[in-house]
Amino acid sequence: MKILIMNGPNLNLLGEREPNVYGSETLDSINAELSEKAGRMGFELSFFQSNSEGELVDALHASRLDCAGVILNAGAYTHYSYAIRDAIAAIKIPVVEVHLSNVNSRDEFRKTSVIAPVCAGTIAGFGKYSYHLALDALAYRFSGNSEAQK
Ligand code: DQA
């Protein structure tokens, strides 16, 4: 089973970008750790990062062809991209919204997520472990024990 780990704008700068908010680890190092965990769980991961809205939309469309689920940190697009929201709504596989920071305890504009209503669920505020928790959440969904429906 393949899962896509998708990151949006500015997340390529993890490690140097506002480390007091987002931590000091790079995206590559977070992804490497996730790969190990996924391997132990029997999942295969693929990775995609882009600073462009259209590329993120294209990657969501493509994921429906070969992935069982998506873990998405849409960065600032979370708060205003109806195009990404519609792309998530258009595909049938579950998409888990993740954020490193606790978006609800920061600026007012970060409290709005236009993608949350079409995502399977949201995990925010646990740094890199937000991605790990999202992987656990998808595994639970795929186990058939979850009552959740997209
Ligand atoms: C973020 C939170 C967003 O508000 C911000 O624009 C980001 C990162 C997070 O992971 O905490 O780029 O998605």
Short mmCIF file of N, CA and C and ligand atoms in Angstrom, two decimals:
data_model
loop_
_atom_site.label_atom_id
_atom_site.label_comp_id
_atom_site.label_asym_id
_atom_site.label_seq_id
_atom_site.Cartn_x
_atom_site.Cartn_y
_atom_site.Cartn_z
N MET A 1 0.84 -1.21 0.00
CA MET A 1 0.00 0.00 0.00
C MET A 1 0.87 1.25 0.00
N LYS A 2 0.55 2.16 -0.91
CA LYS A 2 1.39 3.36 -1.04
C LYS A 2 0.68 4.59 -0.44
N ILE A 3 1.44 5.39 0.25
CA ILE A 3 0.92 6.63 0.84
C ILE A 3 1.80 7.79 0.38
N LEU A 4 1.16 8.86 -0.03
CA LEU A 4 1.90 10.04 -0.49
C LEU A 4 2.03 11.06 0.65
N ILE A 5 3.26 11.49 0.90
CA ILE A 5 3.53 12.56 1.87
C ILE A 5 3.74 13.84 1.06
N MET A 6 2.80 14.76 1.22
CA MET A 6 2.82 15.97 0.39
C MET A 6 3.04 17.21 1.24
N ASN A 7 3.97 18.04 0.80
CA ASN A 7 4.24 19.29 1.52
C ASN A 7 4.17 20.48 0.59
N GLY A 8 3.55 21.54 1.07
CA GLY A 8 3.33 22.74 0.27
C GLY A 8 4.39 23.80 0.48
N PRO A 9 4.03 25.04 0.24
CA PRO A 9 5.00 26.13 0.17
C PRO A 9 5.81 26.35 1.45
N ASN A 10 7.08 26.62 1.23
CA ASN A 10 8.05 26.99 2.27
C ASN A 10 8.50 25.83 3.16
N LEU A 11 7.87 24.67 2.98
CA LEU A 11 8.26 23.53 3.82
C LEU A 11 9.57 22.91 3.35
N ASN A 12 10.02 23.28 2.14
CA ASN A 12 11.36 22.88 1.68
C ASN A 12 12.44 23.56 2.52
N LEU A 13 12.08 24.63 3.23
CA LEU A 13 13.08 25.35 4.04
C LEU A 13 13.08 24.92 5.51
N LEU A 14 12.39 23.82 5.81
CA LEU A 14 12.40 23.34 7.20
C LEU A 14 13.84 23.13 7.65
N GLY A 15 14.11 23.47 8.88
CA GLY A 15 15.48 23.38 9.39
C GLY A 15 16.09 24.76 9.53
N GLU A 16 15.81 25.63 8.53
CA GLU A 16 16.31 27.00 8.63
C GLU A 16 15.18 28.02 8.78
N ARG A 17 13.96 27.61 8.45
CA ARG A 17 12.82 28.51 8.50
C ARG A 17 12.23 28.55 9.91
N GLU A 18 12.24 29.72 10.56
CA GLU A 18 11.63 29.90 11.88
C GLU A 18 11.74 28.64 12.76
N PRO A 19 12.98 28.23 13.11
CA PRO A 19 13.13 26.98 13.86
C PRO A 19 12.42 26.99 15.21
N ASN A 20 12.20 28.19 15.75
CA ASN A 20 11.47 28.28 17.03
C ASN A 20 10.02 27.83 16.87
N VAL A 21 9.49 27.91 15.65
CA VAL A 21 8.10 27.49 15.39
C VAL A 21 8.06 26.09 14.80
N TYR A 22 8.96 25.83 13.84
CA TYR A 22 8.86 24.60 13.04
C TYR A 22 9.93 23.56 13.35
N GLY A 23 10.84 23.86 14.30
CA GLY A 23 11.87 22.90 14.66
C GLY A 23 13.09 23.03 13.77
N SER A 24 14.13 22.26 14.10
CA SER A 24 15.41 22.41 13.40
C SER A 24 15.70 21.28 12.43
N GLU A 25 14.76 20.37 12.29
CA GLU A 25 14.99 19.25 11.35
C GLU A 25 14.60 19.61 9.94
N THR A 26 15.34 19.07 8.98
CA THR A 26 15.02 19.32 7.57
C THR A 26 13.88 18.40 7.13
N LEU A 27 13.26 18.76 6.00
CA LEU A 27 12.19 17.92 5.46
C LEU A 27 12.74 16.55 5.07
N ASP A 28 13.96 16.52 4.52
CA ASP A 28 14.57 15.23 4.15
C ASP A 28 14.72 14.32 5.36
N SER A 29 15.14 14.90 6.47
CA SER A 29 15.36 14.07 7.65
C SER A 29 14.01 13.59 8.23
N ILE A 30 13.00 14.45 8.20
CA ILE A 30 11.66 14.03 8.65
C ILE A 30 11.15 12.90 7.75
N ASN A 31 11.34 13.07 6.43
CA ASN A 31 10.85 12.07 5.48
C ASN A 31 11.57 10.73 5.64
N ALA A 32 12.88 10.79 5.93
CA ALA A 32 13.65 9.55 6.11
C ALA A 32 13.11 8.77 7.31
N GLU A 33 12.82 9.48 8.38
CA GLU A 33 12.30 8.83 9.59
C GLU A 33 10.92 8.21 9.30
N LEU A 34 10.11 8.96 8.54
CA LEU A 34 8.77 8.46 8.19
C LEU A 34 8.86 7.20 7.34
N SER A 35 9.83 7.17 6.42
CA SER A 35 10.02 6.01 5.56
C SER A 35 10.30 4.77 6.38
N GLU A 36 11.18 4.94 7.38
CA GLU A 36 11.52 3.81 8.25
C GLU A 36 10.30 3.28 8.98
N LYS A 37 9.54 4.23 9.55
CA LYS A 37 8.34 3.84 10.30
C LYS A 37 7.35 3.14 9.36
N ALA A 38 7.15 3.72 8.17
CA ALA A 38 6.19 3.15 7.22
C ALA A 38 6.60 1.74 6.82
N GLY A 39 7.93 1.55 6.61
CA GLY A 39 8.43 0.22 6.25
C GLY A 39 8.07 -0.81 7.31
N ARG A 40 8.25 -0.42 8.57
CA ARG A 40 7.92 -1.33 9.68
C ARG A 40 6.42 -1.65 9.69
N MET A 41 5.61 -0.68 9.22
CA MET A 41 4.15 -0.86 9.23
C MET A 41 3.65 -1.56 7.96
N GLY A 42 4.56 -1.76 7.01
CA GLY A 42 4.15 -2.41 5.77
C GLY A 42 3.62 -1.47 4.70
N PHE A 43 3.92 -0.19 4.83
CA PHE A 43 3.51 0.79 3.81
C PHE A 43 4.72 1.27 3.02
N GLU A 44 4.43 1.68 1.80
CA GLU A 44 5.46 2.31 0.97
C GLU A 44 5.10 3.79 0.87
N LEU A 45 6.10 4.67 1.02
CA LEU A 45 5.81 6.10 0.93
C LEU A 45 6.36 6.69 -0.35
N SER A 46 5.67 7.71 -0.87
CA SER A 46 6.29 8.55 -1.89
C SER A 46 6.19 9.98 -1.38
N PHE A 47 7.04 10.85 -1.91
CA PHE A 47 7.16 12.20 -1.35
C PHE A 47 7.03 13.24 -2.45
N PHE A 48 6.35 14.34 -2.11
CA PHE A 48 6.23 15.43 -3.07
C PHE A 48 6.17 16.74 -2.30
N GLN A 49 7.00 17.70 -2.72
CA GLN A 49 6.94 19.05 -2.15
C GLN A 49 6.91 20.05 -3.29
N SER A 50 6.06 21.06 -3.16
CA SER A 50 6.04 22.12 -4.17
C SER A 50 5.61 23.43 -3.52
N ASN A 51 6.12 24.50 -4.09
CA ASN A 51 5.71 25.83 -3.64
C ASN A 51 4.56 26.36 -4.50
N SER A 52 4.13 25.57 -5.49
CA SER A 52 3.12 26.03 -6.44
C SER A 52 1.78 25.33 -6.24
N GLU A 53 0.74 26.11 -6.20
CA GLU A 53 -0.61 25.58 -5.98
C GLU A 53 -0.99 24.56 -7.06
N GLY A 54 -0.75 24.92 -8.33
CA GLY A 54 -1.15 24.03 -9.43
C GLY A 54 -0.44 22.68 -9.37
N GLU A 55 0.84 22.70 -8.97
CA GLU A 55 1.58 21.43 -8.88
C GLU A 55 1.02 20.56 -7.76
N LEU A 56 0.57 21.20 -6.70
CA LEU A 56 -0.02 20.43 -5.60
C LEU A 56 -1.35 19.82 -6.04
N VAL A 57 -2.12 20.59 -6.80
CA VAL A 57 -3.39 20.08 -7.35
C VAL A 57 -3.11 18.89 -8.27
N ASP A 58 -2.12 19.03 -9.15
CA ASP A 58 -1.76 17.93 -10.07
C ASP A 58 -1.33 16.68 -9.30
N ALA A 59 -0.55 16.88 -8.25
CA ALA A 59 -0.06 15.72 -7.48
C ALA A 59 -1.22 15.03 -6.74
N LEU A 60 -2.19 15.81 -6.28
CA LEU A 60 -3.37 15.19 -5.64
C LEU A 60 -4.14 14.37 -6.67
N HIS A 61 -4.32 14.91 -7.86
CA HIS A 61 -5.02 14.16 -8.91
C HIS A 61 -4.29 12.85 -9.21
N ALA A 62 -2.96 12.94 -9.35
CA ALA A 62 -2.17 11.75 -9.70
C ALA A 62 -2.21 10.71 -8.59
N SER A 63 -2.29 11.16 -7.34
CA SER A 63 -2.24 10.22 -6.22
C SER A 63 -3.40 9.24 -6.25
N ARG A 64 -4.53 9.66 -6.83
CA ARG A 64 -5.71 8.77 -6.83
C ARG A 64 -5.47 7.52 -7.66
N LEU A 65 -4.46 7.56 -8.53
CA LEU A 65 -4.22 6.43 -9.42
C LEU A 65 -3.39 5.32 -8.77
N ASP A 66 -2.53 5.68 -7.81
CA ASP A 66 -1.67 4.64 -7.25
C ASP A 66 -1.45 4.72 -5.74
N CYS A 67 -2.19 5.60 -5.06
CA CYS A 67 -2.00 5.70 -3.61
C CYS A 67 -3.28 5.34 -2.86
N ALA A 68 -3.09 4.82 -1.65
CA ALA A 68 -4.24 4.49 -0.81
C ALA A 68 -4.65 5.67 0.06
N GLY A 69 -3.72 6.62 0.25
CA GLY A 69 -4.03 7.79 1.07
C GLY A 69 -2.94 8.84 0.94
N VAL A 70 -3.24 10.03 1.44
CA VAL A 70 -2.30 11.15 1.35
C VAL A 70 -2.20 11.82 2.72
N ILE A 71 -0.97 12.20 3.08
CA ILE A 71 -0.74 13.03 4.28
C ILE A 71 -0.28 14.37 3.75
N LEU A 72 -1.05 15.41 4.02
CA LEU A 72 -0.83 16.71 3.37
C LEU A 72 -0.60 17.84 4.38
N ASN A 73 0.57 18.46 4.27
CA ASN A 73 0.79 19.74 4.93
C ASN A 73 0.77 20.79 3.81
N ALA A 74 -0.34 21.47 3.69
CA ALA A 74 -0.52 22.42 2.58
C ALA A 74 0.07 23.79 2.90
N GLY A 75 0.74 23.92 4.05
CA GLY A 75 1.34 25.22 4.41
C GLY A 75 0.27 26.30 4.39
N ALA A 76 0.66 27.48 3.94
CA ALA A 76 -0.27 28.62 3.97
C ALA A 76 -1.47 28.41 3.05
N TYR A 77 -1.35 27.54 2.04
CA TYR A 77 -2.50 27.27 1.17
C TYR A 77 -3.69 26.71 1.95
N THR A 78 -3.38 26.06 3.08
CA THR A 78 -4.43 25.55 3.95
C THR A 78 -5.51 26.58 4.20
N HIS A 79 -5.07 27.82 4.34
CA HIS A 79 -5.97 28.85 4.84
C HIS A 79 -6.81 29.53 3.77
N TYR A 80 -6.44 29.30 2.48
CA TYR A 80 -7.22 30.01 1.45
C TYR A 80 -7.31 29.34 0.09
N SER A 81 -6.76 28.15 -0.09
CA SER A 81 -6.77 27.58 -1.45
C SER A 81 -8.01 26.70 -1.70
N TYR A 82 -8.97 27.31 -2.39
CA TYR A 82 -10.17 26.53 -2.77
C TYR A 82 -9.81 25.52 -3.86
N ALA A 83 -8.74 25.78 -4.62
CA ALA A 83 -8.33 24.84 -5.67
C ALA A 83 -7.84 23.53 -5.03
N ILE A 84 -7.06 23.66 -3.95
CA ILE A 84 -6.58 22.45 -3.27
C ILE A 84 -7.75 21.75 -2.56
N ARG A 85 -8.61 22.53 -1.98
CA ARG A 85 -9.80 21.95 -1.34
C ARG A 85 -10.61 21.12 -2.35
N ASP A 86 -10.84 21.71 -3.53
CA ASP A 86 -11.64 21.01 -4.53
C ASP A 86 -10.93 19.77 -5.06
N ALA A 87 -9.59 19.82 -5.14
CA ALA A 87 -8.83 18.65 -5.59
C ALA A 87 -8.98 17.51 -4.58
N ILE A 88 -8.95 17.85 -3.29
CA ILE A 88 -9.12 16.82 -2.25
C ILE A 88 -10.52 16.22 -2.34
N ALA A 89 -11.50 17.11 -2.54
CA ALA A 89 -12.89 16.64 -2.63
C ALA A 89 -13.10 15.77 -3.87
N ALA A 90 -12.29 16.00 -4.90
CA ALA A 90 -12.48 15.29 -6.18
C ALA A 90 -11.95 13.86 -6.14
N ILE A 91 -11.04 13.57 -5.21
CA ILE A 91 -10.45 12.22 -5.18
C ILE A 91 -11.08 11.42 -4.04
N LYS A 92 -11.09 10.11 -4.21
CA LYS A 92 -11.82 9.29 -3.23
C LYS A 92 -10.95 8.82 -2.06
N ILE A 93 -9.61 8.89 -2.23
CA ILE A 93 -8.75 8.37 -1.17
C ILE A 93 -8.70 9.37 0.00
N PRO A 94 -8.50 8.87 1.23
CA PRO A 94 -8.46 9.78 2.38
C PRO A 94 -7.22 10.67 2.40
N VAL A 95 -7.42 11.92 2.72
CA VAL A 95 -6.32 12.89 2.86
C VAL A 95 -6.32 13.38 4.31
N VAL A 96 -5.18 13.23 4.98
CA VAL A 96 -5.06 13.70 6.36
C VAL A 96 -4.32 15.03 6.35
N GLU A 97 -4.93 16.06 6.92
CA GLU A 97 -4.31 17.39 7.02
C GLU A 97 -3.37 17.40 8.21
N VAL A 98 -2.12 17.82 7.98
CA VAL A 98 -1.19 17.92 9.11
C VAL A 98 -0.53 19.30 9.16
N HIS A 99 -0.17 19.70 10.36
CA HIS A 99 0.62 20.91 10.59
C HIS A 99 1.62 20.63 11.68
N LEU A 100 2.82 21.15 11.50
CA LEU A 100 3.84 21.03 12.54
C LEU A 100 3.44 21.84 13.77
N SER A 101 3.01 23.07 13.51
CA SER A 101 2.68 23.98 14.61
C SER A 101 1.21 23.85 14.98
N ASN A 102 0.87 24.36 16.15
CA ASN A 102 -0.54 24.39 16.56
C ASN A 102 -1.18 25.63 15.93
N VAL A 103 -1.77 25.44 14.76
CA VAL A 103 -2.30 26.58 14.00
C VAL A 103 -3.38 27.34 14.77
N ASN A 104 -3.99 26.68 15.73
CA ASN A 104 -5.06 27.35 16.49
C ASN A 104 -4.56 28.27 17.58
N SER A 105 -3.26 28.22 17.85
CA SER A 105 -2.73 29.08 18.91
C SER A 105 -1.86 30.19 18.35
N ARG A 106 -1.97 30.41 17.02
CA ARG A 106 -1.11 31.41 16.40
C ARG A 106 -1.95 32.58 15.83
N ASP A 107 -1.56 33.10 14.66
CA ASP A 107 -2.29 34.23 14.07
C ASP A 107 -3.75 33.84 13.79
N GLU A 108 -4.63 34.84 13.80
CA GLU A 108 -6.05 34.61 13.52
C GLU A 108 -6.25 33.86 12.20
N PHE A 109 -5.51 34.31 11.14
CA PHE A 109 -5.77 33.73 9.81
C PHE A 109 -5.44 32.24 9.76
N ARG A 110 -4.59 31.77 10.67
CA ARG A 110 -4.22 30.35 10.66
C ARG A 110 -5.30 29.47 11.28
N LYS A 111 -6.28 30.09 11.92
CA LYS A 111 -7.36 29.30 12.56
C LYS A 111 -8.36 28.80 11.54
N THR A 112 -8.31 29.38 10.33
CA THR A 112 -9.22 28.92 9.28
C THR A 112 -8.49 27.92 8.40
N SER A 113 -9.11 26.75 8.22
CA SER A 113 -8.61 25.80 7.22
C SER A 113 -9.74 25.56 6.24
N VAL A 114 -9.52 25.93 4.98
CA VAL A 114 -10.57 25.69 3.98
C VAL A 114 -10.52 24.24 3.49
N ILE A 115 -9.44 23.51 3.84
CA ILE A 115 -9.35 22.12 3.39
C ILE A 115 -9.90 21.13 4.45
N ALA A 116 -9.97 21.56 5.70
CA ALA A 116 -10.36 20.64 6.78
C ALA A 116 -11.69 19.92 6.51
N PRO A 117 -12.71 20.62 6.00
CA PRO A 117 -14.01 19.93 5.82
C PRO A 117 -13.98 18.78 4.82
N VAL A 118 -12.98 18.76 3.92
CA VAL A 118 -12.94 17.68 2.93
C VAL A 118 -11.82 16.67 3.23
N CYS A 119 -11.12 16.87 4.35
CA CYS A 119 -10.08 15.93 4.76
C CYS A 119 -10.65 14.87 5.70
N ALA A 120 -9.95 13.75 5.79
CA ALA A 120 -10.39 12.68 6.69
C ALA A 120 -10.26 13.12 8.15
N GLY A 121 -9.29 13.99 8.44
CA GLY A 121 -9.07 14.49 9.79
C GLY A 121 -7.88 15.41 9.79
N THR A 122 -7.65 16.05 10.93
CA THR A 122 -6.57 17.04 11.04
C THR A 122 -5.70 16.75 12.25
N ILE A 123 -4.37 16.85 12.08
CA ILE A 123 -3.44 16.69 13.20
C ILE A 123 -2.50 17.89 13.18
N ALA A 124 -2.42 18.62 14.27
CA ALA A 124 -1.60 19.84 14.30
C ALA A 124 -0.97 20.02 15.66
N GLY A 125 0.26 20.55 15.65
CA GLY A 125 0.85 20.99 16.91
C GLY A 125 1.89 20.06 17.50
N PHE A 126 2.21 18.98 16.82
CA PHE A 126 3.14 18.01 17.41
C PHE A 126 4.48 17.94 16.68
N GLY A 127 4.81 19.02 15.98
CA GLY A 127 6.07 19.04 15.23
C GLY A 127 6.09 17.90 14.23
N LYS A 128 7.27 17.29 14.06
CA LYS A 128 7.36 16.21 13.06
C LYS A 128 6.47 15.03 13.40
N TYR A 129 6.11 14.87 14.68
CA TYR A 129 5.26 13.75 15.07
C TYR A 129 3.84 13.90 14.54
N SER A 130 3.48 15.10 14.08
CA SER A 130 2.16 15.24 13.43
C SER A 130 2.09 14.30 12.23
N TYR A 131 3.21 14.18 11.48
CA TYR A 131 3.22 13.28 10.31
C TYR A 131 3.14 11.82 10.77
N HIS A 132 3.86 11.50 11.85
CA HIS A 132 3.83 10.12 12.36
C HIS A 132 2.42 9.74 12.81
N LEU A 133 1.78 10.68 13.49
CA LEU A 133 0.41 10.42 13.98
C LEU A 133 -0.55 10.25 12.80
N ALA A 134 -0.30 11.01 11.73
CA ALA A 134 -1.15 10.89 10.53
C ALA A 134 -1.00 9.51 9.89
N LEU A 135 0.23 9.00 9.92
CA LEU A 135 0.48 7.65 9.39
C LEU A 135 -0.29 6.61 10.22
N ASP A 136 -0.23 6.76 11.54
CA ASP A 136 -0.98 5.87 12.43
C ASP A 136 -2.48 5.97 12.14
N ALA A 137 -2.95 7.20 11.90
CA ALA A 137 -4.38 7.42 11.64
C ALA A 137 -4.81 6.71 10.35
N LEU A 138 -3.97 6.79 9.33
CA LEU A 138 -4.32 6.12 8.07
C LEU A 138 -4.30 4.60 8.25
N ALA A 139 -3.30 4.11 9.00
CA ALA A 139 -3.22 2.66 9.25
C ALA A 139 -4.49 2.18 9.95
N TYR A 140 -4.95 2.97 10.89
CA TYR A 140 -6.17 2.62 11.63
C TYR A 140 -7.36 2.58 10.68
N ARG A 141 -7.44 3.57 9.80
CA ARG A 141 -8.53 3.60 8.80
C ARG A 141 -8.49 2.38 7.90
N PHE A 142 -7.28 2.04 7.45
CA PHE A 142 -7.15 0.92 6.51
C PHE A 142 -7.37 -0.43 7.21
N SER A 143 -7.24 -0.45 8.55
CA SER A 143 -7.39 -1.71 9.28
C SER A 143 -8.83 -2.20 9.24
N GLY A 144 -9.74 -1.32 8.88
CA GLY A 144 -11.15 -1.72 8.84
C GLY A 144 -11.83 -1.54 10.18
N ASN A 145 -11.06 -1.15 11.21
CA ASN A 145 -11.65 -0.93 12.54
C ASN A 145 -12.22 0.47 12.70
N SER A 146 -11.86 1.34 11.75
CA SER A 146 -12.30 2.72 11.88
C SER A 146 -13.72 2.87 11.36
N GLU A 147 -14.51 3.62 12.12
CA GLU A 147 -15.89 3.88 11.69
C GLU A 147 -15.94 5.07 10.74
N ALA A 148 -14.77 5.72 10.58
CA ALA A 148 -14.75 6.95 9.77
C ALA A 148 -14.95 6.65 8.29
N GLN A 149 -15.67 7.48 7.64
CA GLN A 149 -15.86 7.42 6.20
C GLN A 149 -15.46 8.76 5.63
N LYS A 150 -14.87 8.72 4.43
CA LYS A 150 -14.53 10.02 3.84
C LYS A 150 -15.80 10.73 3.38
C1 DQA B 1 2.06 25.06 8.74
C2 DQA B 1 1.19 26.16 9.34
C3 DQA B 1 0.78 27.17 8.28
O1 DQA B 1 -0.01 28.19 8.85
C4 DQA B 1 2.02 27.82 7.68
O2 DQA B 1 1.65 28.71 6.66
C5 DQA B 1 3.00 26.82 7.21
C6 DQA B 1 3.28 25.65 8.03
C7 DQA B 1 2.58 24.09 9.82
O3 DQA B 1 3.04 23.02 9.44
O4 DQA B 1 2.54 24.40 11.01
O5 DQA B 1 3.66 27.01 6.18
O6 DQA B 1 1.29 24.32 7.81
#
